[in-house]
Amino acid sequence: MAQLLSITLPDGSVRQVAPGTTPGDIAAAIGPGLAKAAIAARVDGELRDINRPLEADANLALVTARDEADALELARHDFAHILAEAVQALFPGTQITFGPATDDGFYYDVMAPASRAPFSMEDLPAIEEKMREIIRADKPLIREVWTREDLISRWEYLGETFKAEWAKELPEFEELTVYWSGDPNGPDGDTAWLDMCRGPHLASTGKLDPQAFKLMRVAGAYWRGDQKNAQLTRIYGTGWLNKKQLDAHLHRLEEAAKRDHRKLGAEMDLFHLQQEAHGSVFWHPKGYMVWRQLEAYMRRAIDAAGYREVKTPQVMDARQWEQSGHWGKYRENMFVIPDEVPNVDDEGPVISGEADWMALKPMNCPAHVLIFRQGLKSYRELPLRLYENGCCHRNEPHGALHGLMRVRQFTQDDAHIFCREDQIVAEVQAFCELADRVYRDFGFTYSIKLALRPEKRFGSDADWDKAENELRDAVVRAGLATEEYGWEELPGEGAFYAPKLEWHLTDAIGRTWQVGTIQSDRVLPERLDASYVGEDGERHRPVMLHRAIFGSYERFIGILIEHFAGRLPVWLAPVQAVVATIVSDADDYAKDAVAKLKAAGIRVESDLRNEKINYKVREHSLAKVPYLLVVGKREAEEGTVAVRTLGSEGQKVMSLDDAIAMLADAALAPDMKA
């Protein structure tokens, strides 16, 4: 008789079961309610199919829809496979590649048969309906282990060249799994569909809600992300556990579309982007005024916190990047430049290929180390906090660029704190408190995450242990390592040279944005030979804290535009008020009002055009001007203005002096108010 397995449940109880028993069997033994609710299982922490047999003693936790993160991952994974199955059922000859779950849905990359054009938006309704048909059929999802040779043979037989290519590169002795949608040995075996997948999956397609997904769009993609390879069609969808969740998500998308910073940026005349400078922003006067206000705010904050502002070169020799480690770890994201005069003749290559290489800086940290190294530093001079509004360049793929949110040229509110070992926790704590003040000034709530060591990294385990504990201790001392602040630790998410704290802001429609960071780094000072003279007269390595609050000005402005739906706080608004006339008789009074407002420090414009006042109101509302001061003949005679506040229906008549006082107070930055 086979030896029984000991399966330990979350409550500590142990069940003795026969080998081959599934988590689903155990759920059924506990009770019919759990048997119906259980959709998967965690076996020694690994998420597995509910019907996958148990092979050894294990800790078992049954997963239900209440375990929303796991349930969504499973559902979205299944939706992706059902999408591919539907496309192949509707369009025979389609080749499939891969389709993962995403943060809010799924996608699958496919190649349309040669007999038709690539898939388009017009194809999506039919594909959706076929997906619902597959879900309603409640087809079992069956896991099998295949040999590498059998898998290759199967894909080649089916003409799946992409799958066959991938299978040939899999490790020879690795366990390879496939999933059937439908039982290949059942009465409907000829309709069973196969895909290569690690899993896990739900027990059957019918476990999904057929009304809980929607196909959203199509886009071009390349096989394995390489532009030299075949072009595919990527079909995107969003998937949820039920229709209520889907509807809520679609509503959020509608709100996000209204708040799209690219749309609002054009309406407000803030900036534009064009293909002559992929990933770089053309800031218009109004947009750059927003930038200047942020820059001035941040300078006040860092000056008060004891930072010293610096400016460093845009281009540095490749040898410097080699020494820092960026050349080996980050070169694919750098813009490199030959250190030579280009050939200006019509004949011959533009560059010789023999020059030394230089690179536009993708980050500021090595240059700040070079400043620190100038002159002998004493332990008494630490901490030394160097700040830079540093312009950087990163060679992002064209397809990854997205408005202000993902650019190639960006400016960081970047600083590096060089400190002694005994100063680290206090410095990180002080930064946590500074970041808290800044985010609260902008009206954001946030959560803090600790990103721990990645698999590929510099430095010893002992150094990483120490660095991670220091960041953790600082957050605890700042009183932020609590559920209120969303405290969480993220294994494997740190930079290659240091762990980091991350600040995730929550915007007005519930989206989160990762912005601020601080990283404790012992590697770069060692690589670039930074040192100070300690109290003992010996040379010591400083610890380097990399930190930013906005992250980048471009992205932070994009977040602000979407968070406020373009209605920026008065102190940030590029134009804080417009004085608009009803009749030309009030022009001189309007000009006088503008002069007085400007003298009070208000960013104000006049609108003296011969247009109806309702037209002017609509136009300036679209431009998101916070205050419209309407003046006509009566206001000119009485020295008053009719004040309309953006977003309100009515208006308030007050004296010009009172209006100026009100606007001057509203226009104060939050850090300058008493």
XYZ file of C-alpha atoms in Angstrom:
674
model
C 0.000 0.000 0.000
C 1.363 3.431 -0.975
C 2.519 5.614 1.875
C 0.082 8.416 2.663
C 1.019 12.069 2.191
C 0.821 14.584 5.040
C -0.897 17.755 3.866
C -0.791 20.668 6.303
C -3.600 23.237 6.034
C -3.351 26.942 7.029
C -5.031 26.272 10.407
C -2.264 23.809 11.275
C -4.377 20.691 10.844
C -2.835 17.790 8.916
C -4.676 15.503 6.515
C -3.355 12.121 5.450
C -4.147 11.507 1.780
C -3.145 9.058 -0.905
C -0.581 10.082 -3.541
C -2.420 11.514 -6.540
C -5.040 13.260 -4.422
C -5.728 16.751 -5.757
C -6.333 19.994 -3.848
C -9.852 19.829 -5.301
C -10.372 16.448 -3.594
C -9.281 17.937 -0.264
C -11.618 20.916 -0.733
C -14.497 18.501 -1.397
C -13.632 16.500 1.710
C -13.776 19.666 3.809
C -17.179 20.674 2.477
C -19.283 21.260 -0.658
C -19.147 25.036 -0.256
C -15.364 25.077 -0.346
C -15.306 22.563 -3.194
C -17.387 24.975 -5.255
C -15.427 28.074 -4.231
C -11.872 26.718 -4.580
C -10.340 27.691 -7.928
C -6.644 26.899 -7.375
C -4.192 26.050 -4.618
C -0.889 27.158 -3.191
C 1.310 24.129 -2.597
C 4.337 25.090 -0.514
C 3.689 28.632 -1.710
C 3.526 27.760 -5.423
C 0.262 28.566 -7.207
C -1.055 25.388 -8.868
C -4.101 23.983 -10.682
C -6.882 22.814 -8.365
C -6.819 19.398 -10.106
C -3.048 18.873 -10.204
C -2.183 15.758 -8.135
C -0.107 16.136 -4.982
C 3.207 14.260 -5.129
C 4.695 14.744 -1.642
C 4.085 16.085 1.851
C 3.215 19.762 1.538
C 1.636 22.871 3.010
C -1.627 23.524 1.197
C -3.707 26.714 0.994
C -6.825 26.662 -1.156
C -7.394 29.735 -3.333
C -10.854 31.238 -3.840
C -12.134 34.376 -5.568
C -11.616 36.182 -2.257
C -7.880 35.837 -2.881
C -8.327 38.492 -5.512
C -4.722 38.915 -6.689
C -4.323 35.199 -7.406
C -7.844 34.893 -8.809
C -7.321 37.790 -11.224
C -3.964 36.416 -12.371
C -5.569 33.049 -13.128
C -8.583 34.570 -14.869
C -6.493 36.857 -17.049
C -4.152 34.036 -17.958
C -7.155 31.958 -19.040
C -8.677 34.830 -20.992
C -5.413 35.154 -22.936
C -5.453 31.491 -23.959
C -9.153 31.603 -24.835
C -8.415 34.649 -27.010
C -5.817 32.664 -28.974
C -8.155 29.673 -29.267
C -10.954 31.899 -30.549
C -8.749 33.573 -33.147
C -7.562 30.230 -34.500
C -11.119 28.863 -34.558
C -12.370 31.854 -36.549
C -9.334 32.286 -38.777
C -7.666 28.935 -39.569
C -4.015 29.319 -40.447
C -3.389 31.951 -37.768
C -0.097 31.349 -35.954
C 0.059 31.960 -32.212
C 3.042 33.009 -30.125
C 2.569 34.047 -26.487
C 0.014 35.858 -24.373
C 0.558 36.824 -20.740
C -1.646 38.384 -18.108
C -1.082 42.104 -17.497
C -1.883 44.492 -14.654
C -5.468 44.958 -15.832
C -5.988 42.270 -18.442
C -4.145 40.242 -21.023
C -2.877 40.168 -24.582
C -1.827 37.629 -27.190
C 0.538 38.073 -30.137
C -0.669 36.352 -33.302
C 0.128 36.319 -37.008
C -2.852 36.419 -39.359
C -2.922 33.858 -42.171
C -1.322 34.974 -45.435
C -4.750 34.993 -47.083
C -5.903 38.046 -45.149
C -4.725 41.390 -43.787
C -3.471 41.717 -40.188
C -6.198 41.717 -37.567
C -7.884 45.042 -36.866
C -10.427 46.593 -34.521
C -13.197 45.426 -36.849
C -12.342 41.794 -36.002
C -12.717 42.208 -32.243
C -16.514 41.816 -31.865
C -16.465 38.432 -33.625
C -13.478 37.290 -31.563
C -15.216 38.378 -28.345
C -18.336 36.408 -29.242
C -16.268 33.301 -30.023
C -14.498 33.661 -26.673
C -17.868 33.740 -24.896
C -18.900 30.624 -26.791
C -15.747 28.825 -25.579
C -16.371 29.982 -21.987
C -20.005 28.838 -22.053
C -18.899 25.432 -23.393
C -17.154 24.921 -20.009
C -14.272 23.058 -21.616
C -11.897 21.341 -19.138
C -8.371 22.762 -18.980
C -6.069 19.753 -18.798
C -2.375 19.858 -17.936
C 0.061 17.412 -19.537
C 3.850 17.006 -19.390
C 5.519 16.491 -22.776
C 9.037 15.824 -23.956
C 10.871 18.540 -25.824
C 10.969 16.385 -28.983
C 7.222 15.709 -28.901
C 6.500 19.390 -28.416
C 8.694 20.428 -31.344
C 7.173 17.724 -33.528
C 3.638 18.860 -32.648
C 4.289 22.508 -33.447
C 6.028 21.714 -36.708
C 3.152 19.420 -37.736
C 0.664 22.239 -37.057
C 2.791 24.777 -38.938
C 3.355 26.811 -35.765
C 6.823 28.074 -36.665
C 7.074 30.542 -33.774
C 6.140 27.957 -31.162
C 8.510 25.403 -32.730
C 11.377 27.897 -32.674
C 10.779 28.637 -29.000
C 10.449 24.957 -28.083
C 13.808 24.180 -29.710
C 15.505 26.639 -27.360
C 14.015 25.225 -24.166
C 16.392 23.282 -21.887
C 16.560 19.646 -22.967
C 15.695 18.092 -19.610
C 13.281 20.735 -18.290
C 9.725 19.590 -17.528
C 7.622 21.024 -20.360
C 3.896 21.440 -19.880
C 1.013 21.986 -22.245
C -2.649 22.660 -21.588
C -5.599 21.328 -23.523
C -8.791 23.336 -23.767
C -11.181 20.404 -24.028
C -10.452 16.720 -23.483
C -8.468 15.335 -26.458
C -9.631 11.815 -25.516
C -13.276 12.748 -25.005
C -16.215 12.669 -27.403
C -15.378 16.207 -28.601
C -11.668 15.515 -28.795
C -11.420 16.828 -32.333
C -12.266 20.338 -31.042
C -9.710 20.256 -28.227
C -7.149 23.052 -28.521
C -3.526 22.954 -27.319
C -1.065 25.574 -26.109
C 2.345 25.450 -24.502
C 2.172 26.959 -21.009
C 3.676 26.686 -17.528
C 0.251 27.269 -15.965
C -1.528 27.320 -13.670
C -5.070 27.565 -15.020
C -8.609 27.318 -13.734
C -10.281 23.906 -13.885
C -12.372 24.784 -16.944
C -13.275 27.677 -19.212
C -16.681 27.877 -17.532
C -15.082 29.119 -14.316
C -14.769 32.492 -16.066
C -17.562 35.033 -16.288
C -18.278 35.491 -20.020
C -19.364 39.081 -19.365
C -16.222 39.996 -17.392
C -13.844 40.743 -20.269
C -13.561 43.090 -23.221
C -11.108 43.231 -26.117
C -9.734 46.755 -26.186
C -7.382 47.335 -29.087
C -4.857 45.930 -31.525
C -1.265 47.014 -32.067
C 1.775 45.956 -34.006
C 4.423 43.840 -32.292
C 7.546 41.990 -33.345
C 8.374 38.363 -32.667
C 10.520 38.344 -29.526
C 10.453 42.145 -29.476
C 13.054 42.438 -32.246
C 12.316 44.759 -35.179
C 14.324 42.446 -37.448
C 11.819 39.633 -36.869
C 8.330 39.007 -38.244
C 5.643 41.555 -37.463
C 2.704 40.259 -35.446
C -0.618 41.628 -34.244
C -1.005 42.093 -30.510
C -4.617 41.892 -29.362
C -5.201 43.509 -25.975
C -8.050 42.765 -23.611
C -9.080 43.610 -20.078
C -10.304 40.801 -17.848
C -11.922 40.635 -14.408
C -13.725 38.262 -12.084
C -17.203 39.644 -12.792
C -19.063 42.209 -14.854
C -19.241 44.673 -11.978
C -15.447 44.825 -11.828
C -15.260 45.186 -15.615
C -17.769 48.045 -15.644
C -15.871 49.834 -12.874
C -12.633 49.457 -14.829
C -14.192 50.754 -18.052
C -15.534 53.740 -16.108
C -12.018 54.414 -14.798
C -10.715 54.256 -18.360
C -13.339 56.773 -19.459
C -12.236 59.085 -16.666
C -8.586 58.522 -17.557
C -9.299 59.388 -21.207
C -10.887 62.663 -20.134
C -7.790 63.347 -18.041
C -5.221 62.227 -20.648
C -2.320 64.643 -20.226
C -1.597 64.587 -23.957
C -5.125 65.785 -24.772
C -5.208 68.346 -21.958
C -1.648 69.461 -22.713
C -2.753 70.431 -26.223
C -5.982 72.108 -25.045
C -4.064 74.089 -22.426
C -1.180 74.874 -24.828
C 1.405 73.398 -22.446
C 3.626 71.242 -24.673
C 3.811 69.061 -27.744
C 5.805 66.112 -29.062
C 6.737 65.354 -32.670
C 8.660 62.707 -34.566
C 11.632 64.986 -35.263
C 12.570 64.512 -31.593
C 11.190 61.142 -30.510
C 10.704 61.058 -26.765
C 11.689 64.675 -26.127
C 9.250 67.392 -25.105
C 8.724 70.789 -26.714
C 7.644 72.929 -23.771
C 5.452 75.899 -24.648
C 5.560 79.070 -22.516
C 2.561 78.041 -20.416
C 3.865 74.521 -19.865
C 7.298 75.763 -18.937
C 5.723 78.123 -16.417
C 4.332 75.046 -14.628
C 7.843 73.542 -14.764
C 9.369 76.723 -13.317
C 6.923 76.732 -10.399
C 7.771 73.116 -9.598
C 11.466 73.835 -9.883
C 11.190 76.851 -7.578
C 9.148 74.824 -5.082
C 11.711 72.021 -5.064
C 14.612 74.448 -4.690
C 12.981 75.941 -1.611
C 12.489 72.445 -0.209
C 16.042 71.257 -0.797
C 17.599 74.526 0.358
C 15.700 74.239 3.634
C 16.824 70.613 3.975
C 20.526 71.438 3.653
C 21.263 70.353 0.061
C 23.829 72.008 -2.225
C 22.833 72.370 -5.865
C 25.302 71.352 -8.592
C 25.359 71.008 -12.384
C 27.214 68.245 -14.230
C 28.132 67.466 -17.869
C 25.731 65.834 -20.316
C 28.428 63.763 -22.043
C 31.131 61.687 -20.361
C 33.774 59.265 -21.577
C 32.748 55.613 -21.860
C 35.611 54.665 -19.541
C 33.819 56.483 -16.736
C 30.656 54.472 -17.430
C 32.707 51.274 -17.547
C 34.177 52.033 -14.145
C 30.754 52.799 -12.655
C 29.326 49.551 -14.068
C 26.693 51.218 -16.258
C 28.476 50.359 -19.515
C 28.113 46.655 -18.843
C 24.733 46.669 -17.096
C 22.891 49.514 -18.822
C 24.518 50.208 -22.194
C 21.489 49.138 -24.268
C 19.613 52.089 -22.729
C 22.346 54.666 -23.413
C 22.934 57.026 -26.328
C 26.573 56.560 -27.316
C 28.636 59.068 -29.287
C 31.995 58.627 -31.067
C 34.586 61.091 -29.821
C 35.571 62.405 -33.253
C 34.710 65.033 -35.842
C 32.292 63.467 -38.339
C 33.167 63.211 -42.013
C 31.532 66.134 -43.878
C 32.330 64.882 -47.382
C 29.653 63.310 -49.552
C 31.805 60.224 -49.982
C 32.687 57.744 -47.243
C 31.134 56.913 -43.865
C 30.064 59.674 -41.478
C 32.193 58.202 -38.674
C 35.350 56.120 -38.859
C 34.408 53.506 -36.278
C 37.849 53.908 -34.690
C 37.138 56.697 -32.179
C 36.734 56.274 -28.449
C 33.162 56.225 -27.227
C 31.352 58.740 -25.089
C 27.765 58.613 -23.837
C 24.962 60.976 -22.904
C 24.372 60.446 -19.218
C 21.386 58.208 -18.409
C 21.722 59.173 -14.734
C 23.578 61.694 -12.607
C 25.149 59.574 -9.878
C 28.665 58.964 -11.316
C 29.131 62.690 -11.956
C 28.139 63.489 -8.380
C 30.770 61.049 -7.133
C 33.360 62.903 -9.233
C 32.354 66.162 -7.516
C 32.624 64.483 -4.110
C 36.141 63.291 -4.982
C 37.403 66.825 -5.639
C 39.447 67.726 -2.610
C 39.972 65.737 0.573
C 36.806 65.253 2.596
C 36.682 64.968 6.386
C 34.148 63.001 8.408
C 33.099 66.365 9.861
C 31.841 67.471 6.405
C 29.387 64.585 6.181
C 26.604 64.248 5.354
C 27.185 66.058 2.045
C 23.927 66.412 0.102
C 24.403 67.196 -3.604
C 21.292 68.100 -5.615
C 20.836 68.548 -9.357
C 17.951 69.247 -11.694
C 19.770 66.828 -13.936
C 18.852 66.365 -17.590
C 19.326 62.720 -18.618
C 18.814 60.645 -21.769
C 17.780 57.007 -22.023
C 17.382 55.115 -25.270
C 13.826 53.881 -24.845
C 12.265 51.945 -27.770
C 9.927 54.053 -29.907
C 6.993 51.788 -29.096
C 7.480 52.301 -25.349
C 7.294 56.102 -25.487
C 4.131 57.632 -24.037
C 3.582 61.369 -23.791
C 5.287 62.818 -20.727
C 5.089 59.506 -18.881
C 7.805 57.667 -20.855
C 10.356 59.861 -22.622
C 13.945 59.724 -23.788
C 15.035 63.113 -22.454
C 13.990 63.933 -18.918
C 15.073 65.991 -15.941
C 15.298 64.435 -12.501
C 15.017 66.198 -9.156
C 18.062 64.140 -8.320
C 20.260 64.199 -5.229
C 22.954 62.058 -3.686
C 23.748 62.101 -0.008
C 27.280 61.054 0.946
C 27.295 60.033 4.585
C 28.957 57.908 7.253
C 27.629 54.523 8.273
C 26.264 55.944 11.522
C 24.297 58.651 9.648
C 22.379 56.461 7.182
C 19.200 55.779 9.127
C 18.825 59.412 10.224
C 19.337 60.661 6.651
C 16.816 58.223 5.188
C 14.351 59.120 7.928
C 14.808 62.837 7.153
C 14.180 62.121 3.471
C 11.020 60.170 4.303
C 9.732 63.173 6.237
C 10.679 65.575 3.413
C 8.916 63.407 0.815
C 5.844 63.218 3.049
C 5.622 67.025 3.215
C 6.029 67.387 -0.547
C 3.393 64.813 -1.489
C 0.934 66.232 1.006
C 1.491 69.719 -0.440
C 0.288 68.356 -3.784
C -2.693 66.585 -2.229
C -1.503 63.024 -2.803
C -1.853 60.007 -0.580
C 0.835 57.368 -1.042
C 2.179 53.985 -0.069
C 5.806 53.027 0.610
C 7.456 49.867 -0.723
C 10.890 48.403 0.015
C 12.378 46.896 -3.163
C 14.783 44.113 -2.167
C 17.856 42.605 -3.867
C 17.489 41.402 -7.486
C 19.027 38.198 -8.798
C 21.707 40.079 -10.778
C 23.480 42.521 -8.495
C 26.763 43.987 -7.328
C 27.962 43.617 -3.735
C 28.010 40.937 -1.064
C 24.977 39.441 0.687
C 26.219 41.007 3.907
C 26.174 44.467 2.331
C 22.669 43.879 0.998
C 21.451 42.644 4.393
C 22.772 45.778 6.016
C 21.420 48.158 3.361
C 17.948 46.621 3.414
C 17.766 46.756 7.224
C 18.839 50.421 7.275
C 16.050 51.459 4.900
C 13.556 49.356 6.838
C 14.643 50.897 10.167
C 14.386 54.451 8.805
C 10.787 53.946 7.652
C 9.914 52.486 11.061
C 11.456 55.478 12.834
C 9.546 57.865 10.553
C 6.341 56.090 11.597
C 5.509 55.115 8.017
C 5.916 51.315 8.124
C 2.211 50.860 8.723
C -0.882 49.658 6.907
C -2.020 53.285 6.587
C 1.002 53.973 4.368
C 0.686 50.721 2.410
C 4.020 49.416 3.700
C 5.155 46.403 1.675
C 8.396 44.609 0.791
C 9.021 43.633 -2.865
C 11.548 40.781 -3.353
C 13.778 41.107 -6.427
C 12.704 44.658 -7.316
C 15.821 46.592 -6.201
C 18.396 48.171 -8.522
C 21.488 46.134 -9.407
C 23.591 48.187 -6.994
C 21.235 48.856 -4.080
C 17.866 48.200 -2.430
C 15.441 51.092 -2.579
C 12.378 52.611 -1.004
C 9.634 53.533 -3.465
C 6.771 55.997 -3.066
C 3.586 55.062 -4.940
C 1.147 57.975 -5.259
C -2.602 57.437 -5.581
C -4.340 59.869 -7.917
C -7.892 61.220 -7.991
C -9.292 58.202 -9.873
C -7.462 55.564 -7.847
C -4.481 54.856 -10.098
C -1.037 54.459 -8.545
C 2.171 56.026 -9.838
C 5.644 55.100 -8.625
C 7.599 58.343 -8.281
C 10.003 58.971 -5.404
C 12.860 56.683 -4.414
C 15.808 56.497 -2.072
C 18.540 53.884 -2.435
C 21.333 52.968 -0.072
C 24.458 52.223 -2.114
C 27.863 50.960 -1.004
C 28.900 49.712 -4.440
C 29.342 52.897 -6.496
C 31.590 54.693 -3.962
C 33.810 51.597 -4.026
C 33.865 51.336 -7.828
C 34.625 55.051 -8.257
C 37.056 55.236 -5.316
C 35.213 57.824 -3.211
C 36.608 58.270 0.297
C 36.785 60.569 3.291
C 39.155 60.854 6.227
C 37.612 59.461 9.388
C 38.070 60.490 13.005
C 40.815 57.881 13.204
C 42.806 59.599 10.431
C 42.231 56.692 8.013
C 40.410 56.712 4.686
C 36.859 55.326 4.679
C 34.201 54.789 2.018
C 31.110 56.963 2.294
C 27.702 55.416 1.822
C 25.826 57.013 -1.080
C 22.074 57.580 -0.869
C 20.419 58.090 -4.268
C 17.114 59.931 -3.908
C 14.385 61.716 -5.872
C 10.895 62.934 -4.987
C 9.259 63.914 -8.279
C 11.193 61.211 -10.133
C 11.300 63.335 -13.271
C 9.738 66.706 -13.922
C 8.168 65.511 -17.176
C 6.407 62.533 -15.678
C 5.394 64.372 -12.505
C 3.793 67.140 -14.566
C 1.942 64.480 -16.570
C 0.695 62.922 -13.328
C -0.386 66.322 -11.986
C -2.301 67.164 -15.172
C -4.210 63.866 -14.992
C -4.695 63.962 -11.224
C -6.237 67.443 -11.360
C -7.873 66.863 -14.791
C -5.997 69.964 -15.961
C -7.399 72.126 -13.152
C -4.020 72.715 -11.544
C -3.844 74.374 -8.127
C -3.799 78.149 -8.518
C -0.137 78.402 -7.534
C 0.820 76.029 -10.374
C -1.557 77.314 -13.060
C 0.382 78.954 -15.904
C -2.287 81.654 -16.161
C -3.960 82.257 -12.819
C -6.540 84.782 -13.964
C -7.945 86.399 -17.089
C -9.625 89.801 -17.081
C -12.316 89.618 -19.786
C -14.383 92.540 -21.014
C -18.071 92.511 -21.878
C -17.927 95.769 -23.846
C -15.099 97.822 -25.302
C -15.969 100.684 -22.947
C -14.319 98.619 -20.184
C -11.004 98.054 -22.014
C -9.056 100.748 -20.158
C -10.358 99.544 -16.802
C -9.409 95.958 -17.711
C -5.883 97.058 -18.596
C -5.594 98.885 -15.282
C -6.860 95.795 -13.420
C -4.300 93.612 -15.193
C -1.482 95.977 -14.224
C -2.536 95.890 -10.554
C -2.851 92.091 -10.558
C 0.599 91.720 -12.089
C 2.024 94.095 -9.476
C 0.571 91.751 -6.827
C 2.428 88.810 -8.386
C -0.546 87.252 -10.188
C 0.023 85.613 -13.578
C -2.764 87.340 -15.476
C -3.838 88.011 -19.047
C -6.516 90.214 -20.574
C -9.157 89.264 -23.132
C -10.370 92.412 -24.888
C -11.615 90.681 -28.022
C -14.914 91.669 -29.572
C -16.530 88.339 -28.670
C -19.557 87.453 -26.580
C -18.734 86.878 -22.924
C -20.145 83.330 -22.984
C -17.667 82.468 -25.744
C -14.820 83.847 -23.659
C -15.982 81.916 -20.579
C -16.045 78.633 -22.529
C -12.635 79.235 -24.063
C -10.882 80.066 -20.794
C -12.647 77.201 -19.017
C -11.243 74.827 -21.644
C -7.799 76.313 -20.971
C -8.402 75.588 -17.246
C -7.789 79.167 -16.081
C -8.673 79.190 -12.341
C -10.249 82.672 -12.215
C -12.076 84.756 -14.801
C -12.603 88.392 -13.835
C -15.435 89.788 -15.944
C -15.709 93.568 -16.337
C -18.235 95.737 -18.127
C -19.293 99.362 -18.019
C -20.849 99.050 -14.542
C -17.758 97.335 -13.056
C -15.538 100.023 -14.578
C -17.636 102.766 -12.984
C -17.815 101.042 -9.562
C -14.237 99.663 -9.399
C -15.490 96.092 -9.107
C -15.050 92.776 -10.912
C -17.356 89.783 -11.333
C -15.266 86.769 -10.339
C -15.999 83.384 -11.902
C -14.141 80.421 -10.401
C -13.304 77.505 -12.680
C -15.862 74.729 -12.234
C -18.521 76.887 -10.583
C -21.718 78.113 -12.215
C -22.199 81.531 -10.664
C -20.061 84.602 -10.108
C -19.269 86.878 -7.181
C -19.015 90.641 -7.507
C -16.365 92.278 -5.329
C -14.072 95.265 -5.344
C -10.936 94.990 -7.433
C -8.790 95.348 -4.297
C -10.612 92.461 -2.580
C -10.249 90.322 -5.703
C -6.520 91.029 -5.826
C -6.150 90.072 -2.141
C -8.130 86.862 -2.682
C -6.091 85.847 -5.743
C -2.778 86.716 -4.113
C -3.605 84.402 -1.217
C -4.818 81.603 -3.529
C -1.687 81.934 -5.670
C 0.701 81.257 -2.785
C 2.520 77.927 -2.981
C 1.578 75.650 -0.054
C 5.065 75.832 1.472
C 4.885 79.652 1.539
C 1.615 79.922 3.433
C 1.744 80.774 7.132
